[in-house]
């Protein structure tokens, strides 16, 4: 979710042309300066929105995991309570049996034996009764402890759930507030921006044609990929990719590039992971799922899956990360990648060589 740097560069160049016009140069210079200042503010705002949206996505993944754990724990607690009730009934039945059966104690059994064989049989009978009592007692203790443990886990999970829900609501409010401020800034220079949108669309169409031609030149395959699950955490993890060597990309990578390119032009929508709208990590979730690789909807978590890929070894289909792993795209080859940049933009192609992407490059992963 990054402001289109290429578009910013085009706008700056166009504003430079405008200022060269002989009509009212002082006023035009002032307007250009205002527009460039607005663009700088919007760019800084988009960097913060990157982090806010992916923190929101991360909290959503956490919340879904907590909800699943809660549901499983409730079932296990119900089972433990049923088992404990059954064990309590066995204790009650045993007490009643002892009370009504007039069973002799061990000493009485020994003294009442008529022979050695009779003595052995009597003692064995008492031992069997004692063993059963011990098992009943053990079951009661175990199920009682399990019920207590499950209740504690539920209380802890519910507390964590309340915390994450509150954090998620705060992040949503922050995002919506920043989006409103961003829209207000954009509105102040909408005339300058609207005159350049057609040029940017034409540039994107040219890049899309080149990318699709490149994909068609590769041989598709149907094999899939796997990845490990990230450990749960309370905060989005900081990027720390392992420097282990990366294997050649699986053949699914050509497929995932083709999938992502199919959705060029789809509007950015924060929290989105469908053709009705994507955010940056949502585009990866949807595209990789189409080739059988399932990722969490969080760029922070995606950054810790798969294998580290050196920048010099990037292959089409690798995930490329920026800005502390708060933004992600899919590498398509030739130094370019496809991504969902930011609100108000669409799924598009950008270059790793562009200033912002080059300076904030965080690493790449292969799934």
Protein backbone atom coordinates (compact mmCIF):
# COMPACT_ATOMS: atom_id res chain seq x y z
CA UNK A 1 0.00 0.00 0.00
CA UNK A 2 2.48 2.55 -1.23
CA UNK A 3 1.86 5.84 -3.06
CA UNK A 4 2.72 5.39 -6.75
CA UNK A 5 6.22 6.82 -6.92
CA UNK A 6 6.24 6.67 -10.69
CA UNK A 7 3.09 8.75 -10.75
CA UNK A 8 4.66 11.22 -8.35
CA UNK A 9 7.64 11.57 -10.66
CA UNK A 10 5.35 12.12 -13.65
CA UNK A 11 3.41 14.74 -11.72
CA UNK A 12 6.57 16.55 -10.67
CA UNK A 13 7.79 16.60 -14.27
CA UNK A 14 4.46 17.89 -15.53
CA UNK A 15 4.42 20.59 -12.89
CA UNK A 16 7.86 21.64 -14.07
CA UNK A 17 6.47 22.02 -17.58
CA UNK A 18 3.55 24.00 -16.27
CA UNK A 19 5.79 26.41 -14.42
CA UNK A 20 7.74 27.10 -17.61
CA UNK A 21 4.60 28.61 -19.14
CA UNK A 22 4.89 32.39 -19.55
CA UNK A 23 1.45 33.03 -18.07
CA UNK A 24 1.62 34.27 -14.47
CA UNK A 25 4.90 32.53 -13.60
CA UNK A 26 4.85 33.59 -9.97
CA UNK A 27 1.41 32.10 -9.36
CA UNK A 28 2.26 28.88 -11.20
CA UNK A 29 5.50 28.49 -9.23
CA UNK A 30 3.54 28.83 -6.03
CA UNK A 31 1.00 26.23 -7.18
CA UNK A 32 3.76 23.82 -8.16
CA UNK A 33 5.44 24.23 -4.77
CA UNK A 34 2.12 23.63 -3.03
CA UNK A 35 1.47 20.52 -5.11
CA UNK A 36 4.92 19.10 -4.44
CA UNK A 37 4.53 19.77 -0.72
CA UNK A 38 1.15 18.00 -0.78
CA UNK A 39 2.67 15.04 -2.58
CA UNK A 40 5.45 14.80 -0.01
CA UNK A 41 2.86 14.82 2.79
CA UNK A 42 0.80 12.17 1.01
CA UNK A 43 3.88 10.00 0.49
CA UNK A 44 4.75 10.19 4.20
CA UNK A 45 1.13 9.45 5.07
CA UNK A 46 1.14 6.39 2.82
CA UNK A 47 4.19 5.02 4.65
CA UNK A 48 2.27 5.24 7.92
CA UNK A 49 -0.82 3.76 6.29
CA UNK A 50 1.33 0.84 5.10
CA UNK A 51 2.15 0.03 8.70
CA UNK A 52 -1.36 0.69 10.01
CA UNK A 53 -3.10 -1.49 7.43
CA UNK A 54 -0.71 -4.41 7.82
CA UNK A 55 -0.90 -4.11 11.62
CA UNK A 56 -4.69 -4.28 11.21
CA UNK A 57 -4.33 -7.35 8.96
CA UNK A 58 -1.95 -8.93 11.47
CA UNK A 59 -4.43 -8.33 14.30
CA UNK A 60 -7.18 -9.86 12.16
CA UNK A 61 -5.14 -13.04 11.64
CA UNK A 62 -4.45 -13.16 15.38
CA UNK A 63 -8.13 -12.68 16.17
CA UNK A 64 -9.15 -15.48 13.81
CA UNK A 65 -6.61 -17.78 15.45
CA UNK A 66 -7.86 -16.87 18.94
CA UNK A 67 -11.47 -17.51 17.86
CA UNK A 68 -10.54 -20.97 16.57
CA UNK A 69 -8.62 -21.75 19.77
CA UNK A 70 -11.53 -20.60 21.88
CA UNK A 71 -13.96 -22.82 19.99
CA UNK A 72 -11.65 -25.84 20.34
CA UNK A 73 -11.04 -25.15 24.04
CA UNK A 74 -14.76 -24.84 24.75
CA UNK A 75 -15.33 -28.28 23.22
CA UNK A 76 -12.46 -29.76 25.22
CA UNK A 77 -13.74 -28.13 28.41
CA UNK A 78 -17.19 -29.60 27.83
CA UNK A 79 -15.62 -33.05 27.32
CA UNK A 80 -13.50 -32.68 30.47
CA UNK A 81 -16.56 -31.68 32.50
CA UNK A 82 -18.48 -34.70 31.20
CA UNK A 83 -15.58 -36.98 32.09
CA UNK A 84 -15.34 -35.42 35.54
CA UNK A 85 -19.05 -35.93 36.14
CA UNK A 86 -18.71 -39.57 35.07
CA UNK A 87 -15.76 -40.05 37.44
CA UNK A 88 -17.71 -38.45 40.31
CA UNK A 89 -20.57 -40.88 39.66
CA UNK A 90 -18.14 -43.80 39.77
CA UNK A 91 -16.89 -42.57 43.15
CA UNK A 92 -20.44 -42.31 44.48
CA UNK A 93 -21.30 -45.76 43.18
CA UNK A 94 -18.16 -47.20 44.79
CA UNK A 95 -18.89 -45.61 48.15
CA UNK A 96 -22.43 -46.95 48.04
CA UNK A 97 -21.13 -50.41 47.13
CA UNK A 98 -18.69 -50.45 50.05
CA UNK A 99 -21.39 -49.23 52.42
CA UNK A 100 -23.92 -51.90 51.50
CA UNK A 101 -21.73 -54.92 50.69
CA UNK A 102 -20.13 -55.43 54.14
CA UNK A 103 -16.84 -56.19 52.39
CA UNK A 104 -14.15 -57.32 54.91
CA UNK A 105 -10.94 -55.43 55.30
CA UNK A 106 -7.58 -57.09 54.50
CA UNK A 107 -6.95 -58.32 58.07
CA UNK A 108 -10.33 -59.99 58.21
CA UNK A 109 -9.66 -61.68 54.89
CA UNK A 110 -6.32 -63.07 56.12
CA UNK A 111 -7.67 -64.32 59.46
CA UNK A 112 -10.70 -65.90 57.84
CA UNK A 113 -8.82 -67.92 55.25
CA UNK A 114 -9.32 -71.66 55.51
CA UNK A 115 -6.27 -72.59 53.48
CA UNK A 116 -3.26 -71.13 51.69
CA UNK A 117 -5.12 -71.18 48.36
CA UNK A 118 -8.13 -69.51 49.93
CA UNK A 119 -5.85 -66.85 51.49
CA UNK A 120 -4.26 -66.01 48.10
CA UNK A 121 -7.66 -65.70 46.42
CA UNK A 122 -8.99 -63.45 49.17
CA UNK A 123 -5.94 -61.14 49.13
CA UNK A 124 -6.08 -60.92 45.29
CA UNK A 125 -9.74 -59.90 45.49
CA UNK A 126 -8.95 -57.10 47.97
CA UNK A 127 -6.06 -55.89 45.81
CA UNK A 128 -8.31 -55.72 42.74
CA UNK A 129 -10.79 -53.64 44.69
CA UNK A 130 -7.99 -51.31 45.87
CA UNK A 131 -6.62 -50.93 42.34
CA UNK A 132 -10.07 -49.94 41.04
CA UNK A 133 -10.41 -47.37 43.84
CA UNK A 134 -7.01 -45.94 42.89
CA UNK A 135 -8.00 -45.66 39.22
CA UNK A 136 -11.23 -43.91 40.12
CA UNK A 137 -9.35 -41.45 42.33
CA UNK A 138 -6.77 -40.85 39.60
CA UNK A 139 -9.48 -40.17 37.02
CA UNK A 140 -11.25 -37.69 39.27
CA UNK A 141 -8.00 -35.82 39.94
CA UNK A 142 -6.98 -35.77 36.27
CA UNK A 143 -10.34 -34.57 34.94
CA UNK A 144 -10.69 -31.98 37.71
CA UNK A 145 -7.23 -30.58 36.87
CA UNK A 146 -8.08 -30.57 33.16
CA UNK A 147 -11.28 -28.62 33.79
CA UNK A 148 -9.35 -26.03 35.82
CA UNK A 149 -6.63 -25.80 33.16
CA UNK A 150 -9.16 -25.40 30.33
CA UNK A 151 -10.99 -22.69 32.24
CA UNK A 152 -7.74 -20.79 32.76
CA UNK A 153 -6.86 -21.10 29.08
CA UNK A 154 -10.29 -19.82 28.13
CA UNK A 155 -9.99 -16.83 30.44
CA UNK A 156 -6.53 -15.99 29.07
CA UNK A 157 -7.68 -16.36 25.46
CA UNK A 158 -10.75 -14.23 26.10
CA UNK A 159 -8.57 -11.52 27.66
CA UNK A 160 -6.25 -11.64 24.65
CA UNK A 161 -9.26 -11.54 22.36
CA UNK A 162 -10.57 -8.39 24.04
CA UNK A 163 -7.12 -6.79 23.76
CA UNK A 164 -6.73 -7.61 20.06
CA UNK A 165 -10.27 -6.46 19.27
CA UNK A 166 -9.55 -3.12 20.95
CA UNK A 167 -6.23 -2.74 19.14
CA UNK A 168 -7.88 -3.64 15.85
CA UNK A 169 -10.59 -1.03 16.39
CA UNK A 170 -7.96 1.61 17.21
CA UNK A 171 -6.02 0.76 14.06
CA UNK A 172 -9.16 0.90 11.95
CA UNK A 173 -10.00 4.33 13.34
CA UNK A 174 -6.43 5.51 12.68
CA UNK A 175 -6.57 4.23 9.11
CA UNK A 176 -9.90 5.87 8.41
CA UNK A 177 -8.70 9.15 9.89
CA UNK A 178 -5.53 9.09 7.79
CA UNK A 179 -7.51 8.20 4.68
CA UNK A 180 -9.78 11.19 5.23
CA UNK A 181 -6.79 13.51 5.63
CA UNK A 182 -5.18 11.99 2.55
CA UNK A 183 -8.32 12.53 0.49
CA UNK A 184 -8.47 16.15 1.60
CA UNK A 185 -4.88 16.71 0.49
CA UNK A 186 -5.51 15.05 -2.85
CA UNK A 187 -8.59 17.16 -3.44
CA UNK A 188 -6.48 20.31 -3.11
CA UNK A 189 -4.39 19.30 -6.16
CA UNK A 190 -6.98 17.25 -8.05
CA UNK A 191 -6.75 19.41 -11.17
CA UNK A 192 -3.02 18.76 -11.56
CA UNK A 193 -3.45 15.04 -10.83
CA UNK A 194 -6.41 14.45 -13.15
CA UNK A 195 -4.46 15.71 -16.18
CA UNK A 196 -1.77 13.05 -15.59
CA UNK A 197 -3.88 9.97 -14.86
CA UNK A 198 -4.32 9.15 -18.55
CA UNK A 199 -0.56 9.13 -19.09
CA UNK A 200 -0.05 6.82 -16.12
CA UNK A 201 -2.75 4.45 -17.40
CA UNK A 202 -1.04 4.30 -20.79
CA UNK A 203 2.30 3.55 -19.14
CA UNK A 204 0.75 0.78 -17.07
CA UNK A 205 -0.89 -0.72 -20.17
CA UNK A 206 2.52 -0.87 -21.87
CA UNK A 207 4.13 -2.51 -18.82
CA UNK A 208 1.26 -5.00 -18.60
CA UNK A 209 1.68 -6.03 -22.25
CA UNK A 210 5.39 -6.59 -21.70
CA UNK A 211 4.81 -8.60 -18.50
CA UNK A 212 2.13 -10.83 -20.05
CA UNK A 213 4.34 -11.51 -23.04
CA UNK A 214 7.09 -12.55 -20.64
CA UNK A 215 4.73 -14.90 -18.78
CA UNK A 216 3.53 -16.50 -22.03
CA UNK A 217 7.14 -17.27 -22.93
CA UNK A 218 7.49 -19.50 -19.84
CA UNK A 219 6.22 -23.08 -19.62
CA UNK A 220 3.35 -23.42 -17.10
CA UNK A 221 3.20 -26.31 -14.62
CA UNK A 222 0.76 -27.58 -11.99
CA UNK A 223 3.03 -28.47 -9.07
CA UNK A 224 2.43 -26.81 -5.70
CA UNK A 225 4.38 -25.39 -2.82
CA UNK A 226 4.34 -25.54 0.94
CA UNK A 227 5.28 -23.23 3.74
CA UNK A 228 5.59 -23.39 7.49
CA UNK A 229 3.27 -21.70 9.99
CA UNK A 230 4.52 -18.63 11.84
CA UNK A 231 4.61 -18.67 15.61
CA UNK A 232 1.90 -16.56 17.29
CA UNK A 233 3.01 -13.15 18.60
CA UNK A 234 1.45 -10.13 20.23
CA UNK A 235 3.00 -7.63 17.84
CA UNK A 236 3.85 -7.70 14.13
CA UNK A 237 7.27 -9.34 13.87
CA UNK A 238 10.19 -7.28 12.64
CA UNK A 239 11.80 -8.49 9.42
CA UNK A 240 14.71 -10.84 10.02
CA UNK A 241 14.98 -13.19 7.04
CA UNK A 242 17.29 -16.16 7.38
CA UNK A 243 20.32 -15.88 5.11
CA UNK A 244 20.02 -19.58 4.18
CA UNK A 245 20.38 -20.25 0.45
CA UNK A 246 17.18 -20.42 -1.57
CA UNK A 247 16.32 -23.33 -3.87
CA UNK A 248 15.19 -22.76 -7.45
CA UNK A 249 11.64 -21.39 -7.60
CA UNK A 250 8.90 -24.01 -8.01
CA UNK A 251 7.06 -24.03 -11.29
CA UNK A 252 4.01 -22.54 -9.57
CA UNK A 253 5.83 -19.20 -9.62
CA UNK A 254 5.16 -18.59 -13.29
CA UNK A 255 1.52 -19.37 -12.57
CA UNK A 256 1.24 -16.93 -9.68
CA UNK A 257 2.67 -14.11 -11.78
CA UNK A 258 0.04 -14.81 -14.43
CA UNK A 259 -2.70 -14.78 -11.82
CA UNK A 260 -1.58 -11.46 -10.34
CA UNK A 261 -1.23 -9.82 -13.76
CA UNK A 262 -4.79 -10.85 -14.56
CA UNK A 263 -5.96 -8.40 -11.89
CA UNK A 264 -4.05 -5.34 -13.06
CA UNK A 265 -6.35 -2.35 -12.69
CA UNK A 266 -8.36 -3.78 -9.78
CA UNK A 267 -8.85 -1.02 -7.17
CA UNK A 268 -6.90 -0.98 -3.95
CA UNK A 269 -9.06 -1.74 -0.92
CA UNK A 270 -7.50 -2.06 2.52
CA UNK A 271 -8.29 -5.43 4.05
CA UNK A 272 -9.24 -6.71 0.59
CA UNK A 273 -8.20 -10.13 -0.75
CA UNK A 274 -10.56 -10.67 -3.70
CA UNK A 275 -11.06 -9.35 -7.24
CA UNK A 276 -13.42 -6.72 -5.82
CA UNK A 277 -10.37 -5.08 -4.24
CA UNK A 278 -6.90 -5.93 -2.89
CA UNK A 279 -4.45 -4.53 -0.41
CA UNK A 280 -0.80 -5.48 -0.82
CA UNK A 281 -0.78 -8.68 1.26
CA UNK A 282 -4.30 -9.57 0.10
CA UNK A 283 -3.08 -9.72 -3.50
CA UNK A 284 -0.52 -12.35 -2.46
CA UNK A 285 -3.10 -14.32 -0.46
CA UNK A 286 -5.44 -14.52 -3.44
CA UNK A 287 -2.83 -15.07 -6.18
CA UNK A 288 -0.85 -17.77 -4.36
CA UNK A 289 -4.03 -19.59 -3.28
CA UNK A 290 -4.85 -20.00 -6.97
CA UNK A 291 -1.70 -22.12 -7.37
CA UNK A 292 -2.15 -24.06 -4.13
CA UNK A 293 0.04 -22.02 -1.76
CA UNK A 294 -1.87 -20.62 1.21
CA UNK A 295 -0.57 -17.53 3.00
CA UNK A 296 -1.86 -15.50 5.97
CA UNK A 297 -3.29 -12.07 5.18
CA UNK A 298 -0.42 -10.15 6.73
CA UNK A 299 2.78 -8.96 5.05
CA UNK A 300 4.58 -9.30 8.41
CA UNK A 301 3.68 -12.99 8.61
CA UNK A 302 4.32 -13.56 4.92
CA UNK A 303 7.83 -12.20 5.42
CA UNK A 304 8.61 -15.02 7.85
CA UNK A 305 7.38 -17.85 5.62
CA UNK A 306 9.17 -19.67 2.81
CA UNK A 307 12.89 -19.16 2.25
CA UNK A 308 15.06 -16.07 2.06
CA UNK A 309 16.05 -15.02 -1.47
CA UNK A 310 19.04 -12.70 -2.13
CA UNK A 311 18.15 -9.74 -4.30
CA UNK A 312 20.66 -10.94 -6.90
CA UNK A 313 18.79 -14.26 -7.17
CA UNK A 314 15.21 -12.98 -7.58
CA UNK A 315 12.99 -15.07 -9.84
CA UNK A 316 9.43 -14.43 -11.10
CA UNK A 317 6.98 -15.36 -8.37
CA UNK A 318 9.18 -14.36 -5.43
CA UNK A 319 7.58 -12.05 -2.86
CA UNK A 320 9.43 -8.73 -2.46
CA UNK A 321 9.04 -6.65 0.70
CA UNK A 322 9.54 -2.97 1.50
CA UNK A 323 9.29 -0.47 4.34
CA UNK A 324 9.98 -2.84 7.22
CA UNK A 325 7.89 -5.59 5.56
CA UNK A 326 4.78 -3.40 5.72
CA UNK A 327 4.46 -3.55 1.92
CA UNK A 328 4.77 -6.52 -0.42
CA UNK A 329 4.54 -7.35 -4.11
CA UNK A 330 5.17 -10.23 -6.50
CA UNK A 331 8.33 -10.08 -8.57
CA UNK A 332 7.64 -10.58 -12.30
CA UNK A 333 11.19 -10.34 -13.66
CA UNK A 334 13.17 -7.61 -15.34
CA UNK A 335 13.49 -5.65 -12.11
CA UNK A 336 9.70 -5.16 -11.90
CA UNK A 337 6.96 -6.38 -9.58
CA UNK A 338 3.17 -6.30 -9.44
CA UNK A 339 1.46 -4.98 -6.33
CA UNK A 340 -1.52 -3.14 -4.84
CA UNK A 341 0.12 0.19 -3.91
CA UNK A 342 -2.29 2.34 -1.89
CA UNK A 343 -5.79 3.68 -1.52
CA UNK A 344 -6.99 5.49 -4.60
CA UNK A 345 -4.69 3.43 -6.82
CA UNK A 346 -5.04 0.07 -8.57
CA UNK A 347 -3.06 -3.16 -8.89
CA UNK A 348 -0.12 -2.13 -11.05
CA UNK A 349 3.48 -2.77 -12.04
CA UNK A 350 6.39 -0.88 -10.47
CA UNK A 351 10.17 -1.07 -10.65
CA UNK A 352 12.61 -2.06 -7.92
CA UNK A 353 14.81 0.72 -9.24
CA UNK A 354 12.37 3.48 -8.31
CA UNK A 355 13.76 5.57 -5.49
CA UNK A 356 11.38 4.66 -2.69
CA UNK A 357 11.32 0.93 -3.44
CA UNK A 358 15.09 0.79 -3.80
CA UNK A 359 15.71 2.65 -0.55
CA UNK A 360 13.16 0.73 1.55
CA UNK A 361 13.73 -2.76 0.10
CA UNK A 362 13.49 -5.24 3.00
CA UNK A 363 14.08 -8.60 1.34
CA UNK A 364 12.40 -11.38 -0.61
CA UNK A 365 10.90 -14.79 0.16
CA UNK A 366 10.23 -17.85 -1.98
CA UNK A 367 7.21 -19.99 -1.04
